[in-house]
GROMACS .gro file of C-alpha atoms in nm:
model
  489
    1MET     CA    1  -1.216  -1.148   3.875
    2LEU     CA    2  -1.413  -1.071   3.572
    3HIS     CA    3  -1.368  -1.365   3.317
    4PHE     CA    4  -1.479  -1.374   2.941
    5ASP     CA    5  -1.418  -1.600   2.654
    6VAL     CA    6  -1.305  -1.330   2.429
    7ILE     CA    7  -1.208  -0.944   2.489
    8ILE     CA    8  -1.193  -0.727   2.178
    9VAL     CA    9  -1.025  -0.393   2.210
   10GLY     CA   10  -1.161  -0.144   1.955
   11ALA     CA   11  -1.497  -0.109   1.784
   12GLY     CA   12  -1.422  -0.032   1.435
   13VAL     CA   13  -1.475  -0.242   1.142
   14ALA     CA   14  -1.229  -0.520   1.243
   15GLY     CA   15  -1.342  -0.544   1.607
   16LEU     CA   16  -1.713  -0.543   1.514
   17TYR     CA   17  -1.679  -0.793   1.233
   18ALA     CA   18  -1.467  -1.021   1.466
   19SER     CA   19  -1.748  -1.002   1.728
   20LEU     CA   20  -1.978  -1.097   1.458
   21ASN     CA   21  -1.826  -1.389   1.372
   22LEU     CA   22  -1.831  -1.517   1.727
   23PRO     CA   23  -2.158  -1.705   1.839
   24LYS     CA   24  -2.390  -1.532   2.086
   25GLU     CA   25  -2.323  -1.828   2.332
   26LEU     CA   26  -1.963  -1.699   2.406
   27LYS     CA   27  -1.913  -1.443   2.656
   28VAL     CA   28  -1.753  -1.174   2.451
   29LEU     CA   29  -1.659  -0.808   2.562
   30ILE     CA   30  -1.587  -0.540   2.330
   31LEU     CA   31  -1.404  -0.228   2.470
   32CYS     CA   32  -1.394   0.114   2.305
   33LYS     CA   33  -1.219   0.439   2.440
   34ASP     CA   34  -1.499   0.667   2.362
   35GLN     CA   35  -1.821   0.634   2.178
   36PRO     CA   36  -1.800   0.340   1.938
   37TRP     CA   37  -1.831   0.584   1.641
   38GLU     CA   38  -1.507   0.759   1.719
   39CYS     CA   39  -1.297   0.522   1.516
   40ASN     CA   40  -1.123   0.537   1.181
   41THR     CA   41  -1.395   0.327   1.015
   42PHE     CA   42  -1.665   0.589   1.074
   43TYR     CA   43  -1.463   0.840   0.892
   44ALA     CA   44  -1.361   0.620   0.601
   45GLN     CA   45  -1.499   0.750   0.275
   46GLY     CA   46  -1.404   0.588  -0.044
   47GLY     CA   47  -1.500   0.235   0.008
   48ILE     CA   48  -1.411  -0.131   0.003
   49ALA     CA   49  -1.184  -0.275  -0.260
   50VAL     CA   50  -1.320  -0.638  -0.354
   51ALA     CA   51  -1.240  -0.859  -0.630
   52LYS     CA   52  -1.539  -0.811  -0.877
   53ASN     CA   53  -1.549  -1.182  -0.946
   54THR     CA   54  -1.298  -1.473  -0.940
   55GLU     CA   55  -1.158  -1.349  -1.282
   56ASP     CA   56  -1.049  -1.025  -1.123
   57ILE     CA   57  -0.855  -1.200  -0.831
   58ALA     CA   58  -0.531  -1.203  -1.016
   59LEU     CA   59  -0.531  -0.854  -1.125
   60HIS     CA   60  -0.631  -0.730  -0.769
   61ILE     CA   61  -0.344  -0.953  -0.644
   62LYS     CA   62  -0.115  -0.771  -0.887
   63ASP     CA   63  -0.248  -0.407  -0.820
   64THR     CA   64  -0.179  -0.479  -0.443
   65LEU     CA   65   0.171  -0.617  -0.490
   66ASP     CA   66   0.263  -0.322  -0.744
   67ALA     CA   67   0.148  -0.064  -0.476
   68GLY     CA   68   0.323  -0.251  -0.207
   69ALA     CA   69   0.662  -0.201  -0.400
   70GLY     CA   70   0.784  -0.560  -0.353
   71MET     CA   71   0.739  -0.582   0.025
   72CYS     CA   72   0.394  -0.734   0.045
   73ASP     CA   73   0.341  -1.091   0.198
   74GLU     CA   74   0.215  -1.255  -0.146
   75ASN     CA   75   0.030  -1.524   0.045
   76ALA     CA   76  -0.139  -1.266   0.276
   77VAL     CA   77  -0.235  -1.064  -0.048
   78LYS     CA   78  -0.375  -1.385  -0.210
   79THR     CA   79  -0.582  -1.445   0.112
   80LEU     CA   80  -0.719  -1.075   0.104
   81SER     CA   81  -0.848  -1.110  -0.247
   82GLU     CA   82  -0.962  -1.462  -0.269
   83GLU     CA   83  -1.165  -1.405   0.078
   84SER     CA   84  -1.288  -1.080  -0.029
   85LEU     CA   85  -1.575  -1.267  -0.237
   86GLU     CA   86  -1.673  -1.458   0.075
   87VAL     CA   87  -1.681  -1.131   0.289
   88LEU     CA   88  -1.883  -0.954   0.016
   89GLU     CA   89  -2.137  -1.237  -0.003
   90ASP     CA   90  -2.167  -1.221   0.385
   91LEU     CA   91  -2.201  -0.836   0.392
   92ILE     CA   92  -2.488  -0.851   0.128
   93ALA     CA   93  -2.656  -1.122   0.320
   94ARG     CA   94  -2.647  -0.903   0.620
   95GLN     CA   95  -2.805  -0.645   0.399
   96THR     CA   96  -2.524  -0.389   0.420
   97PRO     CA   97  -2.663  -0.080   0.236
   98PHE     CA   98  -2.402  -0.070  -0.050
   99ASP     CA   99  -2.484   0.186  -0.344
  100LYS     CA  100  -2.644   0.010  -0.638
  101ASP     CA  101  -2.782   0.117  -0.975
  102ALA     CA  102  -3.138   0.152  -1.119
  103ASN     CA  103  -3.138  -0.238  -1.153
  104GLY     CA  104  -3.013  -0.319  -0.811
  105ASN     CA  105  -2.651  -0.402  -0.930
  106LEU     CA  106  -2.344  -0.294  -0.711
  107LEU     CA  107  -2.184   0.034  -0.821
  108PHE     CA  108  -1.812   0.003  -0.869
  109THR     CA  109  -1.567   0.290  -0.854
  110LYS     CA  110  -1.196   0.329  -0.935
  111GLU     CA  111  -0.922   0.482  -0.715
  112ALA     CA  112  -0.556   0.544  -0.757
  113ALA     CA  113  -0.336   0.247  -0.882
  114HIS     CA  114  -0.628   0.006  -0.932
  115SER     CA  115  -0.644  -0.136  -1.290
  116THR     CA  116  -1.033  -0.132  -1.285
  117SER     CA  117  -1.345  -0.026  -1.109
  118ARG     CA  118  -1.362  -0.267  -0.814
  119ILE     CA  119  -1.439  -0.059  -0.508
  120ILE     CA  120  -1.791  -0.068  -0.370
  121HIS     CA  121  -1.933   0.212  -0.157
  122ALA     CA  122  -2.226   0.308   0.053
  123GLY     CA  123  -2.372   0.638   0.099
  124GLY     CA  124  -2.186   0.794  -0.162
  125ASP     CA  125  -1.860   0.910   0.019
  126SER     CA  126  -1.999   0.758   0.365
  127THR     CA  127  -1.890   0.407   0.334
  128GLY     CA  128  -1.731   0.389   0.676
  129ARG     CA  129  -2.022   0.556   0.862
  130ALA     CA  130  -2.269   0.343   0.669
  131LEU     CA  131  -2.089   0.011   0.728
  132HIS     CA  132  -2.004   0.079   1.088
  133SER     CA  133  -2.357   0.171   1.183
  134HIS     CA  134  -2.487  -0.142   1.010
  135LEU     CA  135  -2.248  -0.354   1.187
  136MET     CA  136  -2.321  -0.181   1.514
  137ALA     CA  137  -2.691  -0.281   1.490
  138GLN     CA  138  -2.619  -0.635   1.448
  139ILE     CA  139  -2.396  -0.681   1.747
  140SER     CA  140  -2.533  -0.925   2.030
  141HIS     CA  141  -2.213  -0.899   2.255
  142THR     CA  142  -2.148  -0.660   2.538
  143LEU     CA  143  -1.975  -0.333   2.461
  144TRP     CA  144  -1.834  -0.115   2.712
  145LYS     CA  145  -1.798   0.257   2.616
  146ASN     CA  146  -1.530   0.507   2.765
  147ALA     CA  147  -1.290   0.218   2.844
  148THR     CA  148  -0.937   0.278   2.796
  149VAL     CA  149  -0.707  -0.015   2.777
  150THR     CA  150  -0.390   0.088   2.993
  151GLU     CA  151  -0.192  -0.255   3.003
  152LEU     CA  152  -0.176  -0.599   2.835
  153LEU     CA  153  -0.149  -0.857   3.105
  154ILE     CA  154   0.114  -1.078   2.959
  155GLU     CA  155   0.336  -1.337   3.119
  156ASN     CA  156   0.560  -1.545   2.903
  157ASN     CA  157   0.383  -1.611   2.561
  158HIS     CA  158   0.027  -1.586   2.718
  159CYS     CA  159  -0.193  -1.279   2.747
  160TYR     CA  160  -0.417  -1.332   3.039
  161GLY     CA  161  -0.631  -1.012   2.983
  162VAL     CA  162  -0.612  -0.623   3.001
  163SER     CA  163  -0.628  -0.359   3.254
  164VAL     CA  164  -0.901  -0.104   3.176
  165LEU     CA  165  -0.975   0.232   3.311
  166THR     CA  166  -1.333   0.329   3.312
  167LYS     CA  167  -1.553   0.619   3.467
  168ARG     CA  168  -1.631   0.369   3.751
  169GLY     CA  169  -1.244   0.298   3.802
  170ASN     CA  170  -0.950   0.060   3.692
  171TYR     CA  171  -0.996  -0.313   3.656
  172ASN     CA  172  -0.826  -0.600   3.536
  173LEU     CA  173  -1.036  -0.811   3.289
  174TYR     CA  174  -0.943  -1.177   3.210
  175ALA     CA  175  -1.015  -1.375   2.892
  176LYS     CA  176  -0.920  -1.695   2.712
  177HIS     CA  177  -0.834  -1.485   2.377
  178ILE     CA  178  -0.784  -1.124   2.326
  179ILE     CA  179  -0.832  -0.949   2.002
  180LEU     CA  180  -0.649  -0.608   1.950
  181ALA     CA  181  -0.823  -0.397   1.704
  182SER     CA  182  -0.740  -0.059   1.824
  183GLY     CA  183  -0.635   0.125   1.507
  184GLY     CA  184  -0.318   0.318   1.392
  185VAL     CA  185  -0.089   0.579   1.514
  186GLY     CA  186  -0.270   0.908   1.392
  187ALA     CA  187  -0.223   1.108   1.722
  188LEU     CA  188   0.166   1.110   1.670
  189PHE     CA  189   0.130   1.351   1.393
  190GLU     CA  190   0.046   1.721   1.373
  191TYR     CA  191  -0.185   1.678   1.056
  192HIS     CA  192  -0.375   1.375   1.040
  193THR     CA  193  -0.708   1.241   0.938
  194ASN     CA  194  -0.759   0.987   1.217
  195ALA     CA  195  -1.038   0.985   1.504
  196HIS     CA  196  -0.912   1.142   1.818
  197THR     CA  197  -0.906   0.794   1.981
  198ILE     CA  198  -0.624   0.666   1.757
  199SER     CA  199  -0.321   0.704   1.971
  200SER     CA  200  -0.075   0.403   1.930
  201GLU     CA  201  -0.064   0.326   2.280
  202LEU     CA  202  -0.145  -0.062   2.214
  203HIS     CA  203   0.153  -0.057   1.999
  204GLY     CA  204   0.376   0.058   2.285
  205MET     CA  205   0.234  -0.220   2.508
  206ILE     CA  206   0.346  -0.467   2.249
  207LEU     CA  207   0.678  -0.316   2.258
  208GLU     CA  208   0.703  -0.316   2.627
  209ASN     CA  209   0.629  -0.682   2.639
  210GLY     CA  210   0.912  -0.770   2.402
  211LEU     CA  211   0.698  -0.830   2.107
  212LYS     CA  212   0.755  -0.706   1.767
  213LEU     CA  213   0.609  -0.426   1.529
  214LYS     CA  214   0.693  -0.459   1.174
  215ASP     CA  215   0.722  -0.200   0.883
  216MET     CA  216   0.650   0.082   1.118
  217GLU     CA  217   0.840   0.320   0.881
  218MET     CA  218   0.574   0.266   0.625
  219LEU     CA  219   0.325   0.558   0.695
  220GLN     CA  220   0.092   0.666   0.440
  221PHE     CA  221   0.002   1.040   0.385
  222HIS     CA  222  -0.313   1.101   0.207
  223PRO     CA  223  -0.250   1.353  -0.093
  224THR     CA  224  -0.584   1.549  -0.055
  225VAL     CA  225  -0.672   1.673   0.272
  226PHE     CA  226  -0.865   2.004   0.395
  227VAL     CA  227  -0.645   2.125   0.673
  228LYS     CA  228  -0.787   2.472   0.731
  229THR     CA  229  -0.976   2.376   1.044
  230HIS     CA  230  -0.903   2.407   1.419
  231HIS     CA  231  -0.965   2.032   1.489
  232ALA     CA  232  -0.680   1.789   1.531
  233ARG     CA  233  -0.840   1.552   1.297
  234LYS     CA  234  -0.831   1.707   0.931
  235MET     CA  235  -1.108   1.679   0.673
  236LEU     CA  236  -1.024   1.386   0.426
  237LEU     CA  237  -1.132   1.466   0.073
  238SER     CA  238  -1.163   1.107  -0.058
  239GLU     CA  239  -0.931   0.960  -0.339
  240ALA     CA  240  -1.271   0.873  -0.509
  241LEU     CA  241  -1.282   1.244  -0.606
  242ARG     CA  242  -1.004   1.213  -0.817
  243GLY     CA  243  -1.112   0.861  -0.942
  244GLU     CA  244  -1.426   1.030  -1.047
  245GLY     CA  245  -1.257   1.344  -1.234
  246ALA     CA  246  -1.149   1.582  -0.984
  247LYS     CA  247  -0.806   1.745  -1.063
  248VAL     CA  248  -0.514   1.890  -0.847
  249VAL     CA  249  -0.399   2.215  -0.973
  250ASP     CA  250  -0.200   2.523  -0.840
  251TYR     CA  251  -0.318   2.877  -0.828
  252PHE     CA  252  -0.287   2.925  -1.202
  253GLY     CA  253  -0.467   2.620  -1.287
  254LYS     CA  254  -0.168   2.402  -1.381
  255ARG     CA  255  -0.218   2.019  -1.345
  256PHE     CA  256   0.136   2.003  -1.217
  257LEU     CA  257   0.123   1.624  -1.111
  258PHE     CA  258   0.187   1.519  -1.466
  259ASP     CA  259   0.534   1.674  -1.431
  260TYR     CA  260   0.610   1.416  -1.171
  261ASP     CA  261   0.423   1.101  -1.308
  262LYS     CA  262   0.255   1.029  -1.603
  263LYS     CA  263  -0.071   0.905  -1.413
  264GLY     CA  264  -0.102   1.245  -1.269
  265GLU     CA  265  -0.398   1.233  -1.022
  266LEU     CA  266  -0.434   0.879  -1.043
  267ALA     CA  267  -0.060   0.784  -0.950
  268SER     CA  268  -0.012   0.586  -0.618
  269ARG     CA  269  -0.086   0.777  -0.306
  270ASP     CA  270   0.272   0.805  -0.184
  271ARG     CA  271   0.375   0.963  -0.520
  272VAL     CA  272   0.099   1.202  -0.527
  273ALA     CA  273   0.142   1.330  -0.163
  274ARG     CA  274   0.511   1.370  -0.217
  275SER     CA  275   0.448   1.567  -0.553
  276ILE     CA  276   0.218   1.806  -0.391
  277PHE     CA  277   0.446   1.853  -0.095
  278ASP     CA  278   0.750   1.922  -0.301
  279TYR     CA  279   0.562   2.151  -0.542
  280LYS     CA  280   0.427   2.346  -0.247
  281LEU     CA  281   0.778   2.393  -0.124
  282LYS     CA  282   0.873   2.524  -0.473
  283LEU     CA  283   0.576   2.763  -0.466
  284GLN     CA  284   0.670   2.899  -0.145
  285GLU     CA  285   1.017   2.978  -0.276
  286LYS     CA  286   0.867   3.149  -0.575
  287PHE     CA  287   0.562   3.334  -0.463
  288LYS     CA  288   0.492   3.566  -0.167
  289LYS     CA  289   0.128   3.582  -0.172
  290GLN     CA  290  -0.049   3.294   0.043
  291GLU     CA  291  -0.306   3.200  -0.211
  292GLU     CA  292  -0.026   3.173  -0.497
  293GLN     CA  293   0.152   2.909  -0.261
  294GLU     CA  294  -0.164   2.698  -0.226
  295ILE     CA  295  -0.252   2.384  -0.400
  296TYR     CA  296  -0.621   2.327  -0.480
  297LEU     CA  297  -0.864   2.035  -0.567
  298ASP     CA  298  -1.055   2.148  -0.868
  299LEU     CA  299  -1.403   1.997  -0.877
  300SER     CA  300  -1.544   2.181  -1.178
  301GLU     CA  301  -1.544   1.853  -1.369
  302PHE     CA  302  -1.877   1.766  -1.171
  303SER     CA  303  -2.214   1.893  -1.222
  304LYS     CA  304  -2.382   2.011  -0.883
  305GLU     CA  305  -2.642   1.732  -0.885
  306PHE     CA  306  -2.379   1.461  -0.934
  307PHE     CA  307  -2.138   1.609  -0.680
  308TYR     CA  308  -2.416   1.637  -0.383
  309ASN     CA  309  -2.547   1.297  -0.472
  310ARG     CA  310  -2.206   1.092  -0.500
  311PHE     CA  311  -2.026   1.307  -0.230
  312PRO     CA  312  -2.288   1.418   0.005
  313ASN     CA  313  -2.060   1.414   0.317
  314ILE     CA  314  -1.787   1.604   0.163
  315ALA     CA  315  -2.037   1.860  -0.004
  316ARG     CA  316  -2.205   1.900   0.329
  317ASN     CA  317  -1.891   1.968   0.527
  318LEU     CA  318  -1.713   2.197   0.287
  319SER     CA  319  -2.030   2.386   0.243
  320ALA     CA  320  -2.032   2.457   0.606
  321PHE     CA  321  -1.700   2.641   0.547
  322GLY     CA  322  -1.866   2.874   0.308
  323TYR     CA  323  -1.758   2.695  -0.026
  324ASP     CA  324  -1.980   2.715  -0.333
  325LEU     CA  325  -1.950   2.358  -0.469
  326PRO     CA  326  -1.846   2.238  -0.732
  327LYS     CA  327  -1.764   2.585  -0.846
  328ASP     CA  328  -1.502   2.673  -0.583
  329ARG     CA  329  -1.148   2.532  -0.577
  330ILE     CA  330  -1.065   2.376  -0.245
  331PRO     CA  331  -0.711   2.439  -0.075
  332ILE     CA  332  -0.544   2.105   0.007
  333SER     CA  333  -0.243   1.942   0.182
  334PRO     CA  334  -0.117   1.606   0.248
  335ALA     CA  335  -0.175   1.452   0.585
  336PHE     CA  336  -0.090   1.143   0.774
  337HIS     CA  337  -0.370   0.911   0.703
  338TYR     CA  338  -0.275   0.543   0.747
  339CYS     CA  339  -0.003   0.296   0.909
  340MET     CA  340   0.095  -0.010   0.667
  341GLY     CA  341   0.302  -0.158   0.935
  342GLY     CA  342   0.186  -0.269   1.283
  343ILE     CA  343   0.169  -0.547   1.544
  344GLU     CA  344   0.335  -0.845   1.358
  345THR     CA  345   0.072  -1.121   1.306
  346ASP     CA  346   0.054  -1.454   1.122
  347GLY     CA  347  -0.187  -1.565   0.863
  348VAL     CA  348  -0.499  -1.583   1.102
  349GLY     CA  349  -0.403  -1.253   1.299
  350LYS     CA  350  -0.228  -1.415   1.578
  351VAL     CA  351   0.053  -1.195   1.727
  352VAL     CA  352   0.385  -1.369   1.634
  353GLY     CA  353   0.525  -1.524   1.965
  354MET     CA  354   0.196  -1.538   2.147
  355GLU     CA  355  -0.041  -1.821   2.215
  356ASN     CA  356  -0.393  -1.652   2.234
  357LEU     CA  357  -0.327  -1.281   2.143
  358TYR     CA  358  -0.454  -1.161   1.809
  359ALA     CA  359  -0.428  -0.819   1.632
  360VAL     CA  360  -0.653  -0.718   1.327
  361GLY     CA  361  -0.726  -0.402   1.123
  362GLU     CA  362  -0.486  -0.122   1.110
  363CYS     CA  363  -0.293  -0.199   1.429
  364ALA     CA  364  -0.170  -0.527   1.269
  365CYS     CA  365   0.094  -0.595   1.007
  366THR     CA  366  -0.041  -0.877   0.800
  367GLY     CA  367   0.183  -0.819   0.496
  368VAL     CA  368  -0.095  -0.706   0.278
  369HIS     CA  369   0.024  -0.350   0.235
  370GLY     CA  370   0.389  -0.364   0.212
  371ALA     CA  371   0.539  -0.031   0.138
  372ASN     CA  372   0.235   0.128   0.032
  373ARG     CA  373  -0.128   0.056   0.083
  374LEU     CA  374  -0.350   0.011  -0.235
  375ALA     CA  375  -0.656   0.257  -0.187
  376SER     CA  376  -0.952   0.090  -0.009
  377ASN     CA  377  -0.780  -0.233   0.082
  378SER     CA  378  -0.779  -0.125   0.453
  379LEU     CA  379  -1.160  -0.209   0.538
  380LEU     CA  380  -1.139  -0.520   0.325
  381GLU     CA  381  -0.820  -0.623   0.525
  382GLY     CA  382  -1.001  -0.556   0.860
  383LEU     CA  383  -1.298  -0.768   0.751
  384VAL     CA  384  -1.105  -1.054   0.605
  385PHE     CA  385  -0.826  -1.093   0.893
  386SER     CA  386  -1.076  -1.047   1.184
  387ARG     CA  387  -1.296  -1.335   1.041
  388ARG     CA  388  -0.987  -1.549   1.022
  389SER     CA  389  -0.907  -1.476   1.395
  390ALA     CA  390  -1.255  -1.533   1.497
  391ARG     CA  391  -1.248  -1.870   1.309
  392ASP     CA  392  -0.909  -1.949   1.472
  393ILE     CA  393  -1.065  -1.879   1.804
  394MET     CA  394  -1.361  -2.104   1.750
  395GLY     CA  395  -1.114  -2.391   1.690
  396CYS     CA  396  -0.983  -2.363   2.047
  397VAL     CA  397  -1.249  -2.176   2.252
  398LYS     CA  398  -1.342  -2.496   2.452
  399SER     CA  399  -0.978  -2.501   2.612
  400GLU     CA  400  -0.962  -2.438   2.963
  401GLN     CA  401  -0.888  -2.075   3.075
  402LYS     CA  402  -0.553  -2.012   3.230
  403THR     CA  403  -0.569  -1.822   3.538
  404ARG     CA  404  -0.321  -1.575   3.695
  405GLU     CA  405  -0.420  -1.280   3.892
  406PHE     CA  406  -0.222  -0.958   3.833
  407LEU     CA  407  -0.194  -0.653   4.041
  408LEU     CA  408  -0.316  -0.314   3.921
  409HIS     CA  409  -0.042  -0.099   3.792
  410THR     CA  410   0.034   0.206   3.992
  411GLU     CA  411   0.234   0.426   3.736
  412PRO     CA  412   0.048   0.758   3.672
  413LEU     CA  413  -0.156   0.761   3.345
  414GLN     CA  414  -0.095   1.114   3.281
  415ASN     CA  415   0.150   1.394   3.442
  416PRO     CA  416   0.072   1.769   3.421
  417GLN     CA  417   0.329   1.846   3.139
  418ASP     CA  418   0.204   1.551   2.899
  419GLU     CA  419  -0.026   1.773   2.692
  420ASN     CA  420   0.249   2.004   2.594
  421LEU     CA  421   0.498   1.719   2.542
  422LYS     CA  422   0.218   1.560   2.288
  423ALA     CA  423   0.214   1.873   2.081
  424ILE     CA  424   0.586   1.891   2.059
  425LEU     CA  425   0.588   1.527   1.954
  426ARG     CA  426   0.309   1.569   1.697
  427HIS     CA  427   0.516   1.860   1.538
  428LEU     CA  428   0.847   1.666   1.569
  429MET     CA  429   0.694   1.354   1.376
  430TRP     CA  430   0.525   1.573   1.129
  431SER     CA  431   0.840   1.776   1.053
  432LYS     CA  432   1.102   1.505   1.070
  433VAL     CA  433   0.937   1.165   0.995
  434GLY     CA  434   0.678   1.264   0.746
  435ILE     CA  435   0.629   1.258   0.381
  436MET     CA  436   1.004   1.330   0.290
  437ARG     CA  437   1.271   1.228   0.533
  438ASN     CA  438   1.665   1.240   0.572
  439LYS     CA  439   1.891   1.095   0.820
  440SER     CA  440   1.981   1.404   1.019
  441GLY     CA  441   1.612   1.486   1.063
  442LEU     CA  442   1.536   1.124   1.179
  443ASN     CA  443   1.822   1.152   1.420
  444GLU     CA  444   1.706   1.479   1.545
  445ALA     CA  445   1.357   1.330   1.599
  446LEU     CA  446   1.497   1.022   1.789
  447GLY     CA  447   1.695   1.240   2.009
  448GLY     CA  448   1.391   1.436   2.093
  449VAL     CA  449   1.194   1.139   2.181
  450GLU     CA  450   1.443   0.994   2.389
  451VAL     CA  451   1.487   1.316   2.601
  452MET     CA  452   1.096   1.310   2.638
  453LEU     CA  453   1.108   0.929   2.736
  454GLN     CA  454   1.348   1.049   3.035
  455SER     CA  455   1.161   1.329   3.152
  456GLY     CA  456   0.894   1.162   3.375
  457VAL     CA  457   0.596   1.141   3.156
  458GLY     CA  458   0.278   0.955   3.246
  459ARG     CA  459   0.233   0.610   3.115
  460LEU     CA  460   0.000   0.682   2.829
  461LEU     CA  461   0.241   0.942   2.681
  462ARG     CA  462   0.519   0.691   2.734
  463LEU     CA  463   0.348   0.438   2.536
  464ARG     CA  464   0.304   0.669   2.259
  465LEU     CA  465   0.671   0.764   2.266
  466LEU     CA  466   0.800   0.398   2.245
  467THR     CA  467   0.586   0.361   1.928
  468ALA     CA  468   0.727   0.692   1.795
  469LYS     CA  469   1.084   0.564   1.888
  470ASN     CA  470   1.013   0.250   1.697
  471ILE     CA  471   0.907   0.417   1.365
  472ILE     CA  472   1.207   0.631   1.384
  473GLU     CA  473   1.443   0.360   1.418
  474SER     CA  474   1.286   0.174   1.171
  475ALA     CA  475   1.310   0.458   0.923
  476LEU     CA  476   1.690   0.492   1.015
  477LYS     CA  477   1.745   0.111   0.935
  478ARG     CA  478   1.616   0.152   0.590
  479ASP     CA  479   1.883   0.324   0.382
  480ALA     CA  480   1.721   0.323   0.054
  481SER     CA  481   1.380   0.498  -0.057
  482ILE     CA  482   1.096   0.263  -0.122
  483GLY     CA  483   0.713   0.307  -0.141
  484ALA     CA  484   0.614   0.558   0.142
  485HIS     CA  485   0.951   0.574   0.296
  486TYR     CA  486   1.109   0.842   0.092
  487LEU     CA  487   1.455   0.980   0.170
  488THR     CA  488   1.595   1.294   0.027
  489GLU     CA  489   1.954   1.242   0.094
   0.00000   0.00000   0.00000
């Protein structure tokens, strides 16, 4: 039997920062499905929202609560903003390469629904990549790549460990404490911005053990995504583009977003995404030519020098598709981006109802996002609450390890028809459980998921289907539109 003090599932910002807050003397194992950079952190562009100083805390809290449409946990939001200053101080002490001006001062940018410029960034539009690489270089604990967790070893209210599939075989691993940092639910949708490893399987394991997911109907769709690519993960075009002056226009150059909201491009994400989605439907009814049905991101506000310096990653990727930037307008569409809900946790990231199981980052529901996440609060949440979980573990790490040996599961992980069914599921979730919903569409999606659950699928797809079913049922229970949950009837 392989025993550890702590097992961390996931090597994104939450998992890595949790490990950095656990001392080298502990036996800590980090597990990631693929290579460590195949996580949402690595692809995050905009930055990290932080309170600029103690005076800004109250306004940061207000902006977060306003975006959350009354569904946030105020205590969790207060914790998020107050501890952002401590986390920022720690990241600076760790020499994280944040962008600075000529005098060495941090550069702050503004994104939608923020009252002031308070978002720090690194590498222009490569904050996630820079942060992830920097944290990876500092970890001192063991990391296993290509390790897929297939089961949580839970009995009563204690998690004894995890079952993990590696290239060498299937193992049961045991630990005093388990931290889940496995990310969100991107693989459930046809159009999404997530890494291919983000599959929602851990959410399914939570459900099969009788534990709770919370606010799963609250799904954020990023308004500006370049979807004309064959890859499952679509190219995110950072909200910081609009914060810096990019405009959303139709084929004729009209800035139509002001017809929907007086804040135009800087309205909250859910409103911008819905507005683009709705306007595009109207264009499809009105015009026959494909180009006249498109919505575009107009970058002409930028000089070429500024654009390539401030957004080097976006510039490089779009240039590879043949666009002359910032001269050419870029066709855009909303796509699934972030799950506000997740595994229900308390103030230190402990899974509700469990003794020693924690969830941090996007897989968790801490209550800070409510019905709509404020831009760039996600990396901050992963940092703040992973540190809180690590500190809670340090308070009881000397306790004796409970032992209980589990048999390896024998359920097939994948069946031949699963890949086709995954594609059907993605289309079903995108078309019926997406940006704009109605009861009949949700019921149709629920029926489709239940049919698939009864069709002899492999374990990993079954776990995805359990999560999808929970999302749909959560949406059906909420009769009124609020935040990211928008009903058309």
